[in-house]
Short mmCIF file of C-alpha atoms in Angstrom, two decimals:
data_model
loop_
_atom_site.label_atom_id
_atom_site.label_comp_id
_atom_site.label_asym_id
_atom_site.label_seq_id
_atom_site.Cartn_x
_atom_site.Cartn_y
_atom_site.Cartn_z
CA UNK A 145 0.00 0.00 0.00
CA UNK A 146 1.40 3.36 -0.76
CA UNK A 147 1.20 5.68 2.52
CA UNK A 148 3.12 8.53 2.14
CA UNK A 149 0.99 11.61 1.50
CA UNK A 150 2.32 12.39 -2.24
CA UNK A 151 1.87 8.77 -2.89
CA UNK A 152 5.36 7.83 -4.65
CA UNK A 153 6.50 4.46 -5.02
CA UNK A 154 9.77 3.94 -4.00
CA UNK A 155 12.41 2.00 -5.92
CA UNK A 156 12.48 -0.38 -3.33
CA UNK A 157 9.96 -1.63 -0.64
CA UNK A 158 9.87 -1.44 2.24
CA UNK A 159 11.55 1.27 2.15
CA UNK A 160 14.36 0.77 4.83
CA UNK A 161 15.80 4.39 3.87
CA UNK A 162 14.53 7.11 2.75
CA UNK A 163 17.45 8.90 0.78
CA UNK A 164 17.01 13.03 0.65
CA UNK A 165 18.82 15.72 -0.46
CA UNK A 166 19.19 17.56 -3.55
CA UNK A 167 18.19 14.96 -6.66
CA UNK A 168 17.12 12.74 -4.32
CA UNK A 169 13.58 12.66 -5.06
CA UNK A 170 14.98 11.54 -8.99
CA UNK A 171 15.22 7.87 -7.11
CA UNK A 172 12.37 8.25 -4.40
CA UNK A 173 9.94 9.33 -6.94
CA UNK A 174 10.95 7.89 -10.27
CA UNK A 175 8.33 6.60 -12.68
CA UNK A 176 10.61 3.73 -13.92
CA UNK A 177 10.85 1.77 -10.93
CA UNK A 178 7.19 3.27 -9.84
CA UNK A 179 5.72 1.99 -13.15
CA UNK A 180 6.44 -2.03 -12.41
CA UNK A 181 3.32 -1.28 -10.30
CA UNK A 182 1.16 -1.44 -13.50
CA UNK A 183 3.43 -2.96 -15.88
CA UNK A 184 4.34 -6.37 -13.96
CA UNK A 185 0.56 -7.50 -13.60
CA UNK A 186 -0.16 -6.42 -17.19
CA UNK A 187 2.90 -8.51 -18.69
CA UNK A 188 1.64 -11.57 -16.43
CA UNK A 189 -2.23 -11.06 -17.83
CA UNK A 190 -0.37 -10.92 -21.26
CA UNK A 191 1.72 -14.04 -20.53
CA UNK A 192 -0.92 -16.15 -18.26
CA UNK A 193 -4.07 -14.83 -18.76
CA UNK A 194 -4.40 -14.61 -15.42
CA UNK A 195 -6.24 -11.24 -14.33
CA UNK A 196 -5.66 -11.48 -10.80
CA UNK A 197 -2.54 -9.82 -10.38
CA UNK A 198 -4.76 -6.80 -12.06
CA UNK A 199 -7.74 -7.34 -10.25
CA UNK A 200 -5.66 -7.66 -6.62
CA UNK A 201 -3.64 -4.62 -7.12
CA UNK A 202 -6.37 -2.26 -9.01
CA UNK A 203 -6.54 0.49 -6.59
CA UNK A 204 -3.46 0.60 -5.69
CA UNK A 205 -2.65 0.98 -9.89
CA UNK A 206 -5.26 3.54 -9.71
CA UNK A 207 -3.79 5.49 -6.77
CA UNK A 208 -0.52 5.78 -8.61
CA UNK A 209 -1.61 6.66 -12.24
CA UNK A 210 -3.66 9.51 -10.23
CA UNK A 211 -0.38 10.35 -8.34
CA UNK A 212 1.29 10.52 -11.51
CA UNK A 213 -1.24 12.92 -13.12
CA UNK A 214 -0.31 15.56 -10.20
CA UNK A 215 2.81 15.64 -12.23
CA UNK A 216 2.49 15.69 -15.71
CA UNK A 217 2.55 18.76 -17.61
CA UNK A 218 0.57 17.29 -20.52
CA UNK A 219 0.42 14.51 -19.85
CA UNK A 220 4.11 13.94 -20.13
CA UNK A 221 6.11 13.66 -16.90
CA UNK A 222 9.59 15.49 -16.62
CA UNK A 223 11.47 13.27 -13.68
CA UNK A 224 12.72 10.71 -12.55
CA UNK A 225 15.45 8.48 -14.43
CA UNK A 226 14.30 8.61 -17.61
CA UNK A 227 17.93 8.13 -19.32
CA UNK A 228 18.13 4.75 -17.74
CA UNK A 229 15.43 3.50 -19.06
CA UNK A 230 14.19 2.46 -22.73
CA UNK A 231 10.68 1.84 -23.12
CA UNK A 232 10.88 0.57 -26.47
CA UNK A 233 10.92 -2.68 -25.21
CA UNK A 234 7.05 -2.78 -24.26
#
């Protein structure tokens, strides 16, 4: 369950530290580790056909994609690790 009031999802959880400073929030915040959250039970639906992964973690998908709206600019979100990451792969 995500519980912090901006509702981030962490890179790692629990969340045993809580790293802060300047750029910190690039890691605490980042929509590439954040967006397993959605991806994961969609690629196992894909794979198994088994919704329940979707159906079990719904809200919590929900809560983040709204999170992530807070954001965007657009629709199009400006942080996090983005030059780590290649979506091109999905």
């Amino acid at each position: 369950m995500l519980s912090m009031p901006t509702e981030p999802c962490p890179p790692l959880l629990p969340e045993y530290v809580v790293f802060e400073g300047p750029g910190m929030d690039a890691f605490a915040q980042s929509p590439e580790w954040g967006s397993s959250l959605i991806i994961v039970p969609f690629m196992y639906y894909e794979a198994y056909g088994d919704d329940s992964l979707i159906r079990g973690n719904y809200v919590a998908m929900r809560r983040y994609m709204d999170y992530l709206a807070t954001r965007a600019k657009k629709h199009i979100l400006s942080f996090g690790l983005g030059d780590w990451y290649d979506y091109g792969d999905f």
